[in-house]
Short mmCIF file of C-alpha atoms in Angstrom, two decimals:
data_model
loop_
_atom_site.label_atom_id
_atom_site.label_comp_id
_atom_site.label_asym_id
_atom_site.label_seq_id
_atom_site.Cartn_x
_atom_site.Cartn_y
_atom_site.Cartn_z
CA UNK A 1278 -0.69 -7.80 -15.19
CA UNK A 1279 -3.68 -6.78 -12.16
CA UNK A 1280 -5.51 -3.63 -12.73
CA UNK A 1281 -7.47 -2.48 -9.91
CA UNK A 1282 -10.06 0.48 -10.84
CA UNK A 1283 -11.83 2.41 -8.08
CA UNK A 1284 -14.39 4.47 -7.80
CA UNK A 1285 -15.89 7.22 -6.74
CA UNK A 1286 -12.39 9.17 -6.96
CA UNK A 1287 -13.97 11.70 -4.34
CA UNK A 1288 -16.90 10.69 -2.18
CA UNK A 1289 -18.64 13.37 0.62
CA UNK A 1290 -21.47 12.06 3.26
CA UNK A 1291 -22.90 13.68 6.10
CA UNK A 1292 -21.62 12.63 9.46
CA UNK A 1293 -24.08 9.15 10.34
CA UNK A 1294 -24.62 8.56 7.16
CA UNK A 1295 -23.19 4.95 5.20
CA UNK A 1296 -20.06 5.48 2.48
CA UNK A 1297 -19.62 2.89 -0.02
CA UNK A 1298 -16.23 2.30 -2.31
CA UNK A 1299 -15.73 -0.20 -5.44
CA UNK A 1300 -12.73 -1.89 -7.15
CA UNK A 1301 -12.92 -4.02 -9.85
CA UNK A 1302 -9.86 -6.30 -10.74
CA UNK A 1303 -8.79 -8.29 -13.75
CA UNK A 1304 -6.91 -10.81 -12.89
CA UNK A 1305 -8.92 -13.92 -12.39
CA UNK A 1306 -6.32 -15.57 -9.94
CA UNK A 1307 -6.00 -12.55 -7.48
CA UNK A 1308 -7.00 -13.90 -3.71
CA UNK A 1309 -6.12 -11.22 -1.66
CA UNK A 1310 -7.77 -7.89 -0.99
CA UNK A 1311 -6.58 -5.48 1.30
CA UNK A 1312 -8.44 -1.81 1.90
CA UNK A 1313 -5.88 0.93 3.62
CA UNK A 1314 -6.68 4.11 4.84
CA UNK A 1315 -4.18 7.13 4.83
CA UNK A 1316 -4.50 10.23 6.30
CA UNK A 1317 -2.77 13.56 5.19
CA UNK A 1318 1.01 13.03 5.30
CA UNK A 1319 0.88 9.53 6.85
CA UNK A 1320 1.44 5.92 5.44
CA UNK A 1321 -1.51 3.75 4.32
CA UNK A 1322 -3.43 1.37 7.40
CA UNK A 1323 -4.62 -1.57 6.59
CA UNK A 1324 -8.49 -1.81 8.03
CA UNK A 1325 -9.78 -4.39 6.13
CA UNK A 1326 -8.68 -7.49 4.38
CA UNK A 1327 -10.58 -10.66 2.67
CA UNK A 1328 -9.16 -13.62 0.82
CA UNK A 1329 -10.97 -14.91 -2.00
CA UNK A 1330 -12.85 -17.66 -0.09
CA UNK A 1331 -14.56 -15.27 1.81
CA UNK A 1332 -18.17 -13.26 0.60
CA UNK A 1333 -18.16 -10.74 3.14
CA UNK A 1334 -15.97 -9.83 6.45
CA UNK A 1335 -16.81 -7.18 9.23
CA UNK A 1336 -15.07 -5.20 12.01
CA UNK A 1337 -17.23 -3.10 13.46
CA UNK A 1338 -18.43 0.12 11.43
CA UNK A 1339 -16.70 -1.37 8.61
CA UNK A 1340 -17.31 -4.36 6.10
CA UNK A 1341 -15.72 -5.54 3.13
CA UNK A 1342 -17.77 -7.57 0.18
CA UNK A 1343 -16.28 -9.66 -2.45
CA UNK A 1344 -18.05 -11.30 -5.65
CA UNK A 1345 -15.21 -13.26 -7.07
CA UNK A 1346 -17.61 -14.05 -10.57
CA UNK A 1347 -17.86 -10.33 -10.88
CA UNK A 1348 -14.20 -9.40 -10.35
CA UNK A 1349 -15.41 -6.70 -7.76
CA UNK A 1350 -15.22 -5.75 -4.33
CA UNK A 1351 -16.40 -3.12 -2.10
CA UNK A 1352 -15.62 -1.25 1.30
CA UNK A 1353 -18.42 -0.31 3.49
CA UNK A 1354 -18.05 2.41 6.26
CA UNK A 1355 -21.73 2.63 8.36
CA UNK A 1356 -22.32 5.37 10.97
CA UNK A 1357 -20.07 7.94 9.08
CA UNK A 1358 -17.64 9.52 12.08
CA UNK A 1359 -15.41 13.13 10.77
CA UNK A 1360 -12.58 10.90 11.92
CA UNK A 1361 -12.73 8.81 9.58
CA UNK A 1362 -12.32 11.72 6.27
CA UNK A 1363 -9.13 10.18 4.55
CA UNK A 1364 -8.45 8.63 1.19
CA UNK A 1365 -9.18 4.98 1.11
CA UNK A 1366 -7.28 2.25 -1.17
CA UNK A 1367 -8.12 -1.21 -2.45
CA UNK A 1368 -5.60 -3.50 -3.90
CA UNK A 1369 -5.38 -7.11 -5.21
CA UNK A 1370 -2.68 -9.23 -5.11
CA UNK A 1371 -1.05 -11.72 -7.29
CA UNK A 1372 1.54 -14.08 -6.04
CA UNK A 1373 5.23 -12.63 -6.42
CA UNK A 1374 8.32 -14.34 -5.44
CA UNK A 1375 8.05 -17.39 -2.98
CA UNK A 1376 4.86 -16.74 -1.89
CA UNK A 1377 4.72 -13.22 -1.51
CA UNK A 1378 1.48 -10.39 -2.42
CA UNK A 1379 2.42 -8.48 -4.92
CA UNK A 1380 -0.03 -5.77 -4.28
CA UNK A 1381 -1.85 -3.73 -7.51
CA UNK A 1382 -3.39 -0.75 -6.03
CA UNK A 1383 -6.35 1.48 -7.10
CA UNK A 1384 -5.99 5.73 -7.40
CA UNK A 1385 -7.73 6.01 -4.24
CA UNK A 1386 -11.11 7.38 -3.02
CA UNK A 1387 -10.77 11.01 -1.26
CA UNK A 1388 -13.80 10.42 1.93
CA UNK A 1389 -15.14 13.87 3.22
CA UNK A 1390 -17.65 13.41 6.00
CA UNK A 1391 -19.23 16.18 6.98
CA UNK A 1392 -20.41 17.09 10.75
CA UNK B 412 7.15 -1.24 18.91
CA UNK B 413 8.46 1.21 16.05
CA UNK B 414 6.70 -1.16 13.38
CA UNK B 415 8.05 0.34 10.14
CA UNK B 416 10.58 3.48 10.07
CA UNK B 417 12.09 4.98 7.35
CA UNK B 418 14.62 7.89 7.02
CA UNK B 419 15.09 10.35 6.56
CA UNK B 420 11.53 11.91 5.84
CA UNK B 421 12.24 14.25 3.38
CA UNK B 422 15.00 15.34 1.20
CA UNK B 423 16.29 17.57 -2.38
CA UNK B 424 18.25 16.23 -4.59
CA UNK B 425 19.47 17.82 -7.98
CA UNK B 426 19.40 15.88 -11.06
CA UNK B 427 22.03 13.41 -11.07
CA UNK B 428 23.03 12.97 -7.58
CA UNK B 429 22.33 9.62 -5.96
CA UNK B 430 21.30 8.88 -2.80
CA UNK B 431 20.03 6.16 -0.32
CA UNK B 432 16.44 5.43 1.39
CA UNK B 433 16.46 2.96 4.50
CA UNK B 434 13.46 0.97 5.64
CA UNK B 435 13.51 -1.09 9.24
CA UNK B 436 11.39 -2.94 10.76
CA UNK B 437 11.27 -4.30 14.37
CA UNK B 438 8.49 -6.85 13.60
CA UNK B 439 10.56 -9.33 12.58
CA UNK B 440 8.47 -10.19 8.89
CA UNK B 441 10.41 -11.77 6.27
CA UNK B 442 9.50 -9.67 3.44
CA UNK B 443 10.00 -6.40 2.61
CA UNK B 444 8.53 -3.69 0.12
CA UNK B 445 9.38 -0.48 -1.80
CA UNK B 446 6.50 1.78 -3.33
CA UNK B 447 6.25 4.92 -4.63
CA UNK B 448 3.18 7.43 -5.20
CA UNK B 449 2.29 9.82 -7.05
CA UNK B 450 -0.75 12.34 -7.37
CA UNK B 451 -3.38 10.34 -8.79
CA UNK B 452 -1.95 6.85 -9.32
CA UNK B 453 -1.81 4.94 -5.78
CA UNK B 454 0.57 2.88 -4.82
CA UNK B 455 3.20 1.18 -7.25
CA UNK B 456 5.49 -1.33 -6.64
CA UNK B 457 9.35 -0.97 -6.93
CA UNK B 458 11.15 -3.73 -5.54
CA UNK B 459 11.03 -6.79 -3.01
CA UNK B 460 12.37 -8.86 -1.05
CA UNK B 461 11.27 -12.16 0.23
CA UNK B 462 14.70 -12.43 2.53
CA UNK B 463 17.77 -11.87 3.67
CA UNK B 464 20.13 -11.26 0.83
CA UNK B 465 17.16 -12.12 -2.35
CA UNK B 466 15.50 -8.93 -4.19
CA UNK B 467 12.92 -8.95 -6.98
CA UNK B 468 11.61 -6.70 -9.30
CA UNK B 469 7.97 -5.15 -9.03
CA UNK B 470 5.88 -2.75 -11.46
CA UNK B 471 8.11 0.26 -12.03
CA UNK B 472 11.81 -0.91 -11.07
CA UNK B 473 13.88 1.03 -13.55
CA UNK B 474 16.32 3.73 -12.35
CA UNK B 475 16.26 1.80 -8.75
CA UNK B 476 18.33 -0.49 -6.75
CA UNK B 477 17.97 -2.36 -3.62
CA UNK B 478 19.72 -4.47 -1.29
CA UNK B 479 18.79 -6.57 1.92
CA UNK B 480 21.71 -7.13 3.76
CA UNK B 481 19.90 -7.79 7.22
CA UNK B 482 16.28 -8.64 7.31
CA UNK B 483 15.42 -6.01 9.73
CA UNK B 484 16.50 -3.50 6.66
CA UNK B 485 15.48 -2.66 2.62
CA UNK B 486 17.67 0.03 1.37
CA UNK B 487 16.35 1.73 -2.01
CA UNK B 488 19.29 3.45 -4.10
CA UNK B 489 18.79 6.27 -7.07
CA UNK B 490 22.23 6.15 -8.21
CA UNK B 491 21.41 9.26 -10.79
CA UNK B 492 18.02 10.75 -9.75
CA UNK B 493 15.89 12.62 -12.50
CA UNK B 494 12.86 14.69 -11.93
CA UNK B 495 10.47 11.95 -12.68
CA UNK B 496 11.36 10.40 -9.56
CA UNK B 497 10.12 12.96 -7.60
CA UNK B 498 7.94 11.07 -5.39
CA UNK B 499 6.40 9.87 -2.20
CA UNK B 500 8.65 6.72 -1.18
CA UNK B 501 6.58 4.36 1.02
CA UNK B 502 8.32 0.96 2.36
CA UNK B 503 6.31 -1.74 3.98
CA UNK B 504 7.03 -5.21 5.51
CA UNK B 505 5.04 -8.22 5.67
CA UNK B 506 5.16 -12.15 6.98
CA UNK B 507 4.87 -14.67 4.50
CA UNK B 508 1.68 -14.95 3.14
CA UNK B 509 1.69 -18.98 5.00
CA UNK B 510 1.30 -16.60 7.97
CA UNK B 511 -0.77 -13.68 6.62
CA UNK B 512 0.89 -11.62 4.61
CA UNK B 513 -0.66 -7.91 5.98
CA UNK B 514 1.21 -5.83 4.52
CA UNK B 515 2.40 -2.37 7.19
CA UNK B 516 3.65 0.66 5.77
CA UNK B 517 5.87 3.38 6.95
CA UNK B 518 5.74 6.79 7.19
CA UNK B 519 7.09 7.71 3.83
CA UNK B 520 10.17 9.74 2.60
CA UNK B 521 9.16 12.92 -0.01
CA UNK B 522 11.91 13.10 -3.04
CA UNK B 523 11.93 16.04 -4.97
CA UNK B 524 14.70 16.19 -7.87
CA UNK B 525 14.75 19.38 -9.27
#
């Protein structure tokens, strides 16, 4: 099956400054790659997705990267806000059952920003 | 919207007792998840459901059951709970992936079998 490793496990920037997360996957025929943020004693967000024929996809602060010949992918936060201290996930997908994402998640990156 | 809801939010069990989580959504998706997490491993799958009335198995379905009887709800049954399902319980819902497939997550529900 996918296995999604992620790293740093615990990451802390000073408020304005850029924080960078990577996943690695192993599954060659994953196309799907979510990023989900979850605050203390809430449910994961979504924030950020990209499908395999993308490189690179931005909202705002944020922006996700994806080399497909690698098997990696990373999340990019710019302009560092406190508000945005949570732990962060990436996940692949394969495809499940008519169509569906069977999503393989990482352990999670713990973001500290610090004002 | 309530978007995904799940109840209740936390609950006890002892060791052998069974119990039921429910998961509803008001978004109308045709797919439905169960995940649980744990301290240092993310998010694993349990079981799925791509519809009304069809379930599937995901990573980690043993000592689990589920049924969709409507497809606004995913019910997840321990019928005799041990301690290594103490867990965070996280269901999400989805469309198709024809139409997307973002994946939304509830709140959670916070087992501990004792």
């Amino acid at each position: 099956g996918e296995n999604v490793e992620q790293h740093p496990s615990t990451l802390s920037v000073q408020e304005g400054d850029s924080a960078v997360i990577k996943c690695t996957y192993s599954d060659s025929a994953s196309n799907y790659f979510p990023w989900y943020k979850q605050e203390l004693g809430k449910g994961p967000q979504l924030i950020i997705d990209i499908r395999s024929n993308v490189g690179e996809k931005k909202d705002q602060r944020i922006a996700v990267t994806l080399n497909k010949t690698a098997k990696h992918f990373s999340l990019h936060i710019t302009e560092t806000q406190p508000e945005d201290s949570a732990v962060y996930f990436c996940a692949a997908s394969i495809s499940g059952g008519a169509g569906s994402y069977q999503l393989t998640f990482g352990k999670g990156t713990k973001l500290s920003v610090i004002p | 919207n309530a978007g995904v809801t799940q109840t209740p939010k936390f609950r006890v069990l002892k060791t052998g007792q069974s119990m039921t989580l429910l998961c509803a959504q008001d978004m109308n998706h045709e797919y439905m998840y169960w995940y649980r997490q744990d301290p240092g491993m993310g998010l694993r799958l349990i079981h799925y459901s791509v519809g009304e009335g069809t379930t599937a198995k995901g990573e980690v379905p043993d000592g689990y059951n589920v049924s969709r009887l409507k497809k606004q709800n995913f019910l997840l049954g321990l019928e005799s709970a041990a301690p290594s399902q103490t867990s965070v319980y996280f269901c999400a819902s989805s469309y198709s992936t024809r139409r997307g497939g973002k994946q939304y997550f509830g709140p959670g529900t916070r087992l501990t079998v004792t």
